[in-house]
Coordinates of C-alpha atoms in Angstrom, one line a residue:
Chain N
M1 CA -66.6 -5.0 -21.1
Q2 CA -65.5 -4.7 -24.7
L3 CA -62.2 -6.5 -25.5
H4 CA -60.4 -6.2 -28.8
A5 CA -58.3 -8.8 -30.5
A6 CA -54.5 -8.1 -30.7
E7 CA -51.2 -9.9 -31.3
K8 CA -48.4 -10.2 -28.9
V9 CA -45.0 -11.0 -30.3
V10 CA -42.6 -12.6 -27.8
I11 CA -38.8 -12.6 -28.4
I12 CA -36.6 -14.5 -25.9
T13 CA -33.0 -13.7 -26.6
E14 CA -29.6 -12.5 -25.4
K15 CA -29.5 -9.2 -23.5
L16 CA -26.5 -8.2 -25.7
I17 CA -28.7 -7.6 -28.7
V18 CA -31.7 -5.9 -27.0
K19 CA -30.7 -2.5 -28.5
G20 CA -30.9 -3.8 -32.0
V21 CA -34.1 -5.7 -31.4
V22 CA -35.8 -2.7 -30.0
E23 CA -34.8 -0.6 -33.0
I24 CA -36.5 -3.2 -35.2
I25 CA -39.6 -3.2 -33.1
E26 CA -39.8 0.6 -33.2
A27 CA -39.1 0.7 -36.9
A28 CA -42.0 -1.7 -37.5
G29 CA -44.3 0.8 -35.9
A30 CA -45.0 -0.8 -32.5
K31 CA -45.8 1.8 -29.9
G32 CA -44.2 0.1 -27.0
Y33 CA -42.7 -3.1 -25.6
T34 CA -41.8 -4.8 -22.2
I35 CA -38.5 -6.3 -21.4
I36 CA -38.2 -8.9 -18.6
A37 CA -35.2 -10.7 -17.3
A38 CA -35.4 -14.3 -18.5
G39 CA -33.8 -17.7 -17.9
G40 CA -34.3 -21.3 -18.6
K41 CA -33.1 -24.0 -20.9
G42 CA -32.9 -23.9 -24.7
G43 CA -30.8 -25.2 -27.6
H44 CA -27.6 -23.6 -26.3
T45 CA -27.3 -23.9 -22.7
F46 CA -29.1 -23.6 -19.4
R47 CA -29.2 -20.0 -18.1
A48 CA -30.5 -19.2 -14.7
T49 CA -32.2 -16.0 -13.8
S50 CA -30.6 -16.3 -10.5
E51 CA -29.5 -13.4 -8.4
R52 CA -26.0 -14.8 -8.4
A53 CA -23.3 -12.5 -9.9
A54 CA -22.9 -12.9 -13.6
V55 CA -19.4 -12.0 -14.5
V56 CA -20.6 -10.9 -17.9
D57 CA -24.0 -9.3 -17.3
D58 CA -24.6 -8.8 -21.1
F59 CA -24.8 -12.6 -21.5
S60 CA -28.0 -13.0 -19.5
D61 CA -31.2 -13.5 -21.4
V62 CA -34.3 -11.3 -21.7
K63 CA -37.9 -11.8 -22.8
I64 CA -39.3 -8.9 -24.9
E65 CA -43.0 -8.6 -25.4
V66 CA -44.6 -6.4 -28.0
I67 CA -48.3 -5.9 -28.5
V68 CA -49.5 -4.8 -31.9
N69 CA -52.8 -4.3 -33.6
D70 CA -52.3 -6.1 -36.8
K71 CA -50.7 -9.3 -37.8
A72 CA -48.6 -7.8 -40.6
T73 CA -46.6 -5.7 -38.1
A74 CA -46.2 -8.7 -35.9
E75 CA -44.8 -10.8 -38.7
T76 CA -42.4 -8.0 -39.8
I77 CA -40.9 -7.8 -36.4
M78 CA -40.5 -11.6 -36.2
N79 CA -39.0 -11.8 -39.6
E80 CA -36.6 -9.0 -39.2
V81 CA -35.4 -10.2 -35.8
T82 CA -34.9 -13.7 -37.1
Q83 CA -33.0 -12.6 -40.2
T84 CA -30.8 -10.1 -38.5
Y85 CA -29.8 -12.0 -35.4
F86 CA -30.8 -15.6 -35.0
D87 CA -28.1 -17.0 -37.3
D88 CA -25.5 -15.8 -34.8
Y89 CA -27.3 -15.2 -31.5
S90 CA -29.5 -17.6 -29.6
G91 CA -33.1 -16.7 -29.5
I92 CA -36.7 -17.7 -30.3
T93 CA -39.7 -15.7 -31.2
Y94 CA -43.4 -16.6 -31.2
I95 CA -46.8 -15.0 -31.4
E96 CA -49.7 -15.1 -29.0
Y97 CA -53.3 -14.0 -29.8
I98 CA -54.6 -11.9 -27.0
E99 CA -57.3 -9.5 -26.1
V100 CA -56.7 -6.0 -25.0
L101 CA -59.0 -3.4 -23.4
R102 CA -57.8 -0.2 -25.0
P103 CA -56.8 -0.9 -28.6
S104 CA -55.7 2.8 -29.1
K105 CA -52.8 2.1 -26.8
F106 CA -51.2 -0.2 -29.4
Chain G
M1 CA 18.2 -24.4 -10.1
E2 CA 18.0 -21.7 -7.5
F3 CA 15.6 -19.9 -9.7
L4 CA 13.3 -23.0 -9.9
I5 CA 13.3 -23.5 -6.1
D6 CA 12.6 -19.9 -5.6
F7 CA 9.7 -20.0 -8.0
L8 CA 8.2 -23.1 -6.4
T9 CA 8.5 -21.7 -2.9
R10 CA 6.8 -18.6 -4.3
L11 CA 4.1 -20.6 -5.8
V12 CA 3.4 -22.4 -2.6
T13 CA 3.3 -19.1 -0.7
Q14 CA 1.0 -17.7 -3.4
F15 CA -1.4 -20.5 -2.8
Q16 CA -1.7 -19.3 0.8
T17 CA -2.3 -15.7 -0.1
P18 CA -5.8 -14.5 0.1
T19 CA -5.8 -13.7 -3.6
L20 CA -5.3 -17.2 -4.9
G21 CA -6.9 -18.9 -1.9
F22 CA -10.3 -17.2 -2.6
L23 CA -10.0 -18.0 -6.3
I24 CA -9.5 -21.7 -5.6
G25 CA -12.1 -21.6 -2.9
G26 CA -14.6 -20.2 -5.3
M27 CA -13.9 -23.0 -7.8
L28 CA -14.1 -25.6 -5.0
I29 CA -17.5 -24.5 -3.7
A30 CA -18.9 -24.3 -7.2
A31 CA -17.7 -27.8 -7.9
L32 CA -19.4 -29.0 -4.7
G33 CA -22.6 -27.4 -5.9
S34 CA -22.8 -24.8 -3.2
N35 CA -25.7 -22.4 -3.2
L36 CA -23.6 -19.5 -2.1
K37 CA -24.6 -16.4 -4.0
I38 CA -22.7 -13.1 -4.3
P39 CA -25.4 -10.8 -5.6
N40 CA -24.7 -9.3 -9.0
A41 CA -25.0 -5.7 -7.8
V42 CA -22.4 -6.4 -5.1
Y43 CA -20.1 -7.9 -7.8
Q44 CA -20.5 -4.9 -10.1
F45 CA -19.9 -2.5 -7.2
I46 CA -16.6 -4.3 -6.4
V47 CA -15.4 -4.0 -9.9
F48 CA -16.1 -0.3 -9.7
M49 CA -14.3 0.0 -6.3
L50 CA -11.2 -1.8 -7.4
L51 CA -10.8 0.1 -10.6
M52 CA -11.6 3.5 -9.0
R53 CA -8.9 2.9 -6.4
I54 CA -6.4 1.9 -9.1
G55 CA -7.4 4.9 -11.2
L56 CA -7.3 7.4 -8.3
K57 CA -3.9 6.2 -7.2
G58 CA -2.5 6.3 -10.7
G59 CA -4.0 9.7 -11.4
I60 CA -2.5 11.2 -8.2
E61 CA 0.9 9.9 -9.2
I62 CA 0.7 11.0 -12.9
R63 CA 0.6 14.6 -11.6
E64 CA 4.3 14.3 -10.8
A65 CA 5.2 11.7 -13.5
D66 CA 7.4 12.3 -16.4
F67 CA 5.4 11.8 -19.5
T68 CA 8.3 10.7 -21.7
A69 CA 8.8 7.8 -19.2
M70 CA 5.2 6.7 -19.9
L71 CA 5.5 6.9 -23.6
V72 CA 7.7 3.9 -24.2
P73 CA 5.7 1.5 -22.1
A74 CA 2.5 2.8 -23.6
L75 CA 3.8 2.1 -27.1
F76 CA 5.0 -1.3 -26.0
S77 CA 1.6 -2.1 -24.6
M78 CA 0.0 -1.4 -28.0
L79 CA 2.6 -3.5 -29.7
I80 CA 2.1 -6.5 -27.3
G81 CA -1.7 -6.3 -27.7
V82 CA -1.3 -6.4 -31.5
V83 CA 1.3 -9.1 -31.5
I84 CA -0.7 -11.4 -29.2
V85 CA -3.7 -11.2 -31.5
L86 CA -1.7 -11.8 -34.7
M87 CA 0.2 -14.7 -33.1
G88 CA -2.7 -16.2 -31.4
S89 CA -5.1 -16.2 -34.3
F90 CA -2.3 -17.5 -36.6
I91 CA -1.6 -20.4 -34.3
L92 CA -5.2 -21.2 -33.3
S93 CA -6.7 -21.2 -36.8
R94 CA -4.2 -23.9 -37.8
L95 CA -5.2 -26.2 -35.0
P96 CA -7.9 -28.9 -35.7
G97 CA -11.4 -28.1 -34.7
I98 CA -11.0 -24.3 -34.4
N99 CA -12.6 -22.1 -37.1
R100 CA -11.3 -18.7 -38.0
A101 CA -13.9 -16.6 -36.2
D102 CA -13.2 -18.5 -33.0
S103 CA -9.5 -18.1 -33.4
Y104 CA -9.8 -14.3 -33.8
A105 CA -12.2 -14.0 -30.8
T106 CA -10.0 -16.1 -28.6
A107 CA -6.8 -14.3 -29.5
G108 CA -8.6 -11.0 -29.0
L109 CA -9.7 -11.9 -25.5
F110 CA -6.1 -13.0 -24.6
G111 CA -4.7 -9.8 -26.0
A112 CA -7.2 -7.8 -24.0
V113 CA -6.6 -7.2 -20.2
S114 CA -8.2 -8.4 -17.0
A115 CA -8.9 -6.0 -14.3
S116 CA -9.1 -8.7 -11.6
T117 CA -5.7 -10.1 -12.5
L118 CA -4.2 -6.6 -12.6
A119 CA -5.6 -5.9 -9.1
A120 CA -4.3 -9.2 -7.8
A121 CA -0.8 -8.4 -9.0
M122 CA -0.9 -5.0 -7.5
V123 CA -1.9 -6.4 -4.1
L124 CA 0.9 -8.9 -4.3
L125 CA 3.5 -6.4 -5.3
E126 CA 2.4 -4.1 -2.4
E127 CA 2.7 -7.0 0.0
E128 CA 6.2 -7.8 -1.2
S129 CA 7.0 -4.1 -1.1
I130 CA 8.1 -4.1 -4.6
A131 CA 7.7 -0.5 -5.9
F132 CA 6.1 0.3 -9.2
E133 CA 5.0 3.4 -11.0
A134 CA 1.4 4.0 -10.0
W135 CA 0.6 4.9 -13.6
V136 CA 1.4 1.4 -14.9
P137 CA -2.3 0.3 -14.6
A138 CA -3.1 3.1 -17.0
L139 CA -1.4 1.0 -19.6
Y140 CA -4.5 -1.2 -19.5
P141 CA -6.4 0.6 -22.3
F142 CA -3.3 0.9 -24.5
M143 CA -3.1 -2.9 -24.7
D144 CA -6.8 -3.8 -24.4
I145 CA -8.4 -1.6 -27.0
P146 CA -5.9 -2.3 -29.9
A147 CA -6.2 -6.0 -29.3
L148 CA -10.0 -6.0 -29.4
I149 CA -10.2 -3.8 -32.4
L150 CA -7.6 -5.8 -34.3
A151 CA -9.4 -9.1 -33.6
I152 CA -12.7 -7.7 -34.7
V153 CA -11.3 -6.1 -37.9
L154 CA -9.4 -9.3 -38.8
A155 CA -12.4 -11.5 -38.3
N156 CA -14.6 -9.2 -40.4
M157 CA -12.0 -9.0 -43.1
H158 CA -11.8 -12.7 -43.2
Q159 CA -15.6 -13.1 -43.4
H160 CA -15.8 -10.6 -46.2
K161 CA -13.2 -12.4 -48.3
N162 CA -14.9 -15.8 -48.1
S163 CA -18.6 -15.0 -48.3
E164 CA -21.4 -13.5 -50.2
Y165 CA -22.4 -11.5 -47.1
K166 CA -23.4 -8.0 -48.0
D167 CA -20.8 -5.3 -47.3
T168 CA -20.8 -4.4 -43.6
K169 CA -18.4 -1.6 -42.6
I170 CA -16.5 -2.2 -39.5
D171 CA -17.2 0.6 -37.0
V172 CA -13.7 1.0 -35.4
W173 CA -14.7 4.2 -33.5
G174 CA -17.8 2.3 -32.3
I175 CA -15.6 -0.4 -30.8
V176 CA -13.3 2.2 -29.1
K177 CA -16.4 3.9 -27.7
D178 CA -17.9 0.6 -26.5
S179 CA -14.6 -0.4 -24.8
L180 CA -14.2 2.9 -23.1
R181 CA -17.8 2.8 -21.9
G182 CA -17.4 -0.7 -20.5
S183 CA -17.8 -0.8 -16.7
A184 CA -14.2 -1.6 -15.9
L185 CA -12.5 1.0 -18.2
S186 CA -15.0 3.8 -17.3
A187 CA -14.2 3.4 -13.6
L188 CA -10.5 3.3 -14.3
L189 CA -10.5 6.3 -16.5
L190 CA -12.8 8.3 -14.2
G191 CA -10.5 7.5 -11.3
L192 CA -7.4 8.6 -13.3
A193 CA -9.1 11.9 -14.2
L194 CA -10.3 12.5 -10.6
G195 CA -6.8 11.6 -9.3
L196 CA -5.2 13.9 -11.8
L197 CA -7.6 16.9 -11.6
S198 CA -9.1 16.9 -8.2
R199 CA -7.7 16.2 -4.7
P200 CA -9.1 12.9 -3.7
D201 CA -6.3 11.9 -1.4
S202 CA -8.4 11.8 1.7
V203 CA -11.1 9.5 0.3
L204 CA -8.5 7.3 -1.2
Q205 CA -6.8 6.9 2.1
S206 CA -9.9 6.5 4.3
F207 CA -12.2 4.6 1.9
Y208 CA -10.9 3.1 -1.3
D209 CA -7.5 2.0 -0.1
P210 CA -8.5 0.1 3.1
L211 CA -11.3 -1.7 1.2
F212 CA -9.2 -2.7 -1.8
R213 CA -7.7 -6.0 -0.6
G214 CA -10.9 -7.3 1.1
L215 CA -13.1 -6.6 -1.9
L216 CA -10.6 -8.2 -4.2
T217 CA -11.0 -11.4 -2.3
V218 CA -14.8 -11.3 -2.9
L219 CA -14.2 -10.6 -6.6
L220 CA -11.8 -13.5 -6.9
L221 CA -14.3 -15.8 -5.2
V222 CA -16.9 -14.9 -7.9
M223 CA -14.2 -15.4 -10.6
G224 CA -13.5 -18.8 -9.2
M225 CA -17.1 -19.8 -9.2
E226 CA -17.5 -18.6 -12.7
A227 CA -14.3 -20.4 -13.8
Y228 CA -15.8 -23.7 -12.6
E229 CA -19.2 -23.0 -14.3
R230 CA -17.5 -22.2 -17.6
L231 CA -15.3 -25.3 -17.5
N232 CA -18.4 -27.4 -18.5
E233 CA -18.8 -25.2 -21.6
L234 CA -15.1 -25.5 -22.4
R235 CA -15.2 -29.3 -22.3
R236 CA -17.7 -29.3 -25.2
V237 CA -15.3 -27.4 -27.6
A238 CA -11.8 -28.4 -29.0
H239 CA -9.3 -29.2 -26.3
W240 CA -6.7 -27.0 -28.0
Y241 CA -8.4 -24.0 -26.4
A242 CA -7.4 -25.2 -23.0
I243 CA -3.8 -25.8 -24.1
Y244 CA -3.6 -22.3 -25.7
A245 CA -5.2 -20.8 -22.6
F246 CA -2.6 -22.4 -20.4
I247 CA 0.5 -21.6 -22.4
G248 CA -0.6 -18.3 -23.9
P249 CA -0.6 -16.2 -20.7
I250 CA 2.9 -17.4 -19.7
L251 CA 4.3 -16.7 -23.2
H252 CA 2.6 -13.3 -23.6
G253 CA 3.9 -12.3 -20.2
L254 CA 7.4 -13.4 -21.0
M255 CA 7.3 -11.4 -24.2
A256 CA 6.2 -8.3 -22.3
F257 CA 8.8 -8.9 -19.6
G258 CA 11.4 -8.7 -22.4
L259 CA 10.0 -5.5 -23.7
G260 CA 9.7 -4.2 -20.2
Y261 CA 13.3 -4.9 -19.7
V262 CA 14.1 -2.9 -22.8
A263 CA 12.0 0.0 -21.3
H264 CA 13.9 -0.4 -18.1
I265 CA 17.2 0.2 -19.9
M266 CA 15.8 3.0 -22.2
V267 CA 13.7 5.1 -19.8
G268 CA 14.3 3.5 -16.4
F269 CA 11.0 1.6 -16.1
S270 CA 11.0 0.2 -12.6
P271 CA 11.4 -3.6 -11.9
G272 CA 7.9 -3.5 -10.3
G273 CA 6.6 -1.8 -13.4
V274 CA 8.1 -4.5 -15.6
I275 CA 6.4 -7.2 -13.5
L276 CA 3.1 -5.5 -13.7
F277 CA 3.4 -4.8 -17.4
A278 CA 4.1 -8.6 -17.9
V279 CA 1.1 -9.5 -15.8
I280 CA -1.1 -7.1 -17.9
A281 CA 0.1 -8.8 -21.0
A282 CA -0.4 -12.3 -19.5
S283 CA -4.0 -11.5 -18.4
N284 CA -7.0 -12.1 -20.6
S285 CA -10.1 -10.0 -20.4
D286 CA -13.0 -11.6 -18.4
I287 CA -15.3 -8.7 -17.7
S288 CA -15.4 -6.2 -20.5
G289 CA -13.8 -8.0 -23.4
P290 CA -16.4 -10.8 -23.9
P291 CA -19.5 -8.6 -24.7
T292 CA -17.4 -6.4 -27.1
L293 CA -16.2 -9.5 -29.0
R294 CA -19.6 -11.2 -28.9
A295 CA -21.0 -8.1 -30.6
G296 CA -18.1 -7.6 -33.0
I297 CA -17.5 -11.3 -34.0
P298 CA -21.0 -12.8 -33.7
K299 CA -20.0 -15.9 -35.7
A300 CA -17.6 -17.0 -33.0
N301 CA -18.7 -19.4 -30.3
P302 CA -18.7 -17.6 -26.9
S303 CA -18.4 -21.0 -25.0
A304 CA -15.0 -21.4 -26.6
Y305 CA -13.3 -18.1 -26.0
I306 CA -14.9 -17.3 -22.7
G307 CA -14.4 -20.8 -21.4
A308 CA -10.7 -20.6 -22.4
S309 CA -10.2 -17.2 -20.8
T310 CA -12.3 -17.5 -17.6
S311 CA -11.7 -21.1 -16.6
V312 CA -8.1 -21.6 -17.7
G313 CA -6.5 -18.3 -18.7
T314 CA -7.4 -16.2 -15.6
P315 CA -6.4 -18.9 -13.0
V316 CA -3.1 -19.4 -14.9
S317 CA -2.3 -15.7 -15.1
I318 CA -3.0 -15.3 -11.4
A319 CA -1.5 -18.5 -10.0
V320 CA 1.4 -19.1 -12.3
C321 CA 2.3 -15.8 -14.1
I322 CA 2.3 -13.4 -11.1
P323 CA 4.8 -15.5 -9.0
L324 CA 6.8 -16.4 -12.1
F325 CA 7.4 -12.8 -13.1
I326 CA 8.2 -11.7 -9.5
A327 CA 10.7 -14.5 -9.3
L328 CA 12.1 -13.7 -12.7
A329 CA 12.4 -10.0 -11.7
E330 CA 14.3 -10.9 -8.6
V331 CA 16.8 -12.8 -10.7
V332 CA 17.0 -10.2 -13.5
F333 CA 17.0 -7.0 -11.5
D334 CA 18.5 -8.5 -8.4
I335 CA 15.8 -7.0 -6.0

């Protein structure tokens, strides 16, 4: 089986700004992304992913994963998101080096 | 003296009503670390049910209502929303440990309206058989939206003045759209439209109306649990927030009561309507306001304004303001 190197950018942030983050991802040229409900502890506060009612649903956290083919695109996304949002909103972003089966998908 | 005794008796009775009992119960079990969970989907459905019922009932009544009678209270609602924000941000920004962005966001949230407080007040008025115009809940957006817009505009103007930030236009229409699309207001407005244009009387009587009180108790349980959780966050910010959150609702409600009285004389606004109007002014947004403000004033610390509103403001407006205004109305209007 032939695997191909690719980059995965991970952004963990507030659900409230997902719309803007997704726009940045698409503008950078990524073909897709995955959004997963997230929770845990960070610089700001502990947030559970619990099924308990959240009075303000928009304040829950999400993990956004984007797989891209080249590192430049990955860095653009990380930079843009950080500059646009992370002064005011809580969030982190990191990159993972992965292998994919079908590079044409990304 | 008689007024004070009446108010205290009312307060004690209020503690035994399902409304307040469930709110305190929620706080209590959260404090005890209970694992009780009300699923998020259920909670969101309850918010929908309550506002749909309020909207339907209001819409049905608006069919026969006199529009000129609604005009004065609607204008007063906008006025109160604006005054609360101006007054609140003026006072808060002068207190130690509170920055301008936080003061605008907090004042905006207290100018905005809480659907759960409104529903609790309606249940109580119905239990006491104090009549009010069913369109009074429709005043909600008239107070809510101007308050949120003003807070966001002021915060952005202030930020522009003192910074090298690049010019960012404030999208007022965007804020209006966001507010109207929020879960609480969408349900309320849809209900109003359905009540006005269709004939939903039978579903209202057989479905929405009977479930209203019971579902409200579940909502208040959730609010109580949230209030306790948020208390921890509030502790980490300036204590002035808690003091503002305690006094604010009472003061705002009394201001509205005065204006409501003026409307009573001018256009015959009912005593029950005046009480409900005062409660709407006293309430602070807990469901739809916070995300709007978080998006509009990103520099403000959500722990401060949401903590102040959810853990102090809402319990005060339900436990203190509602019985206070009912007692006041009994003295003023002799009902």
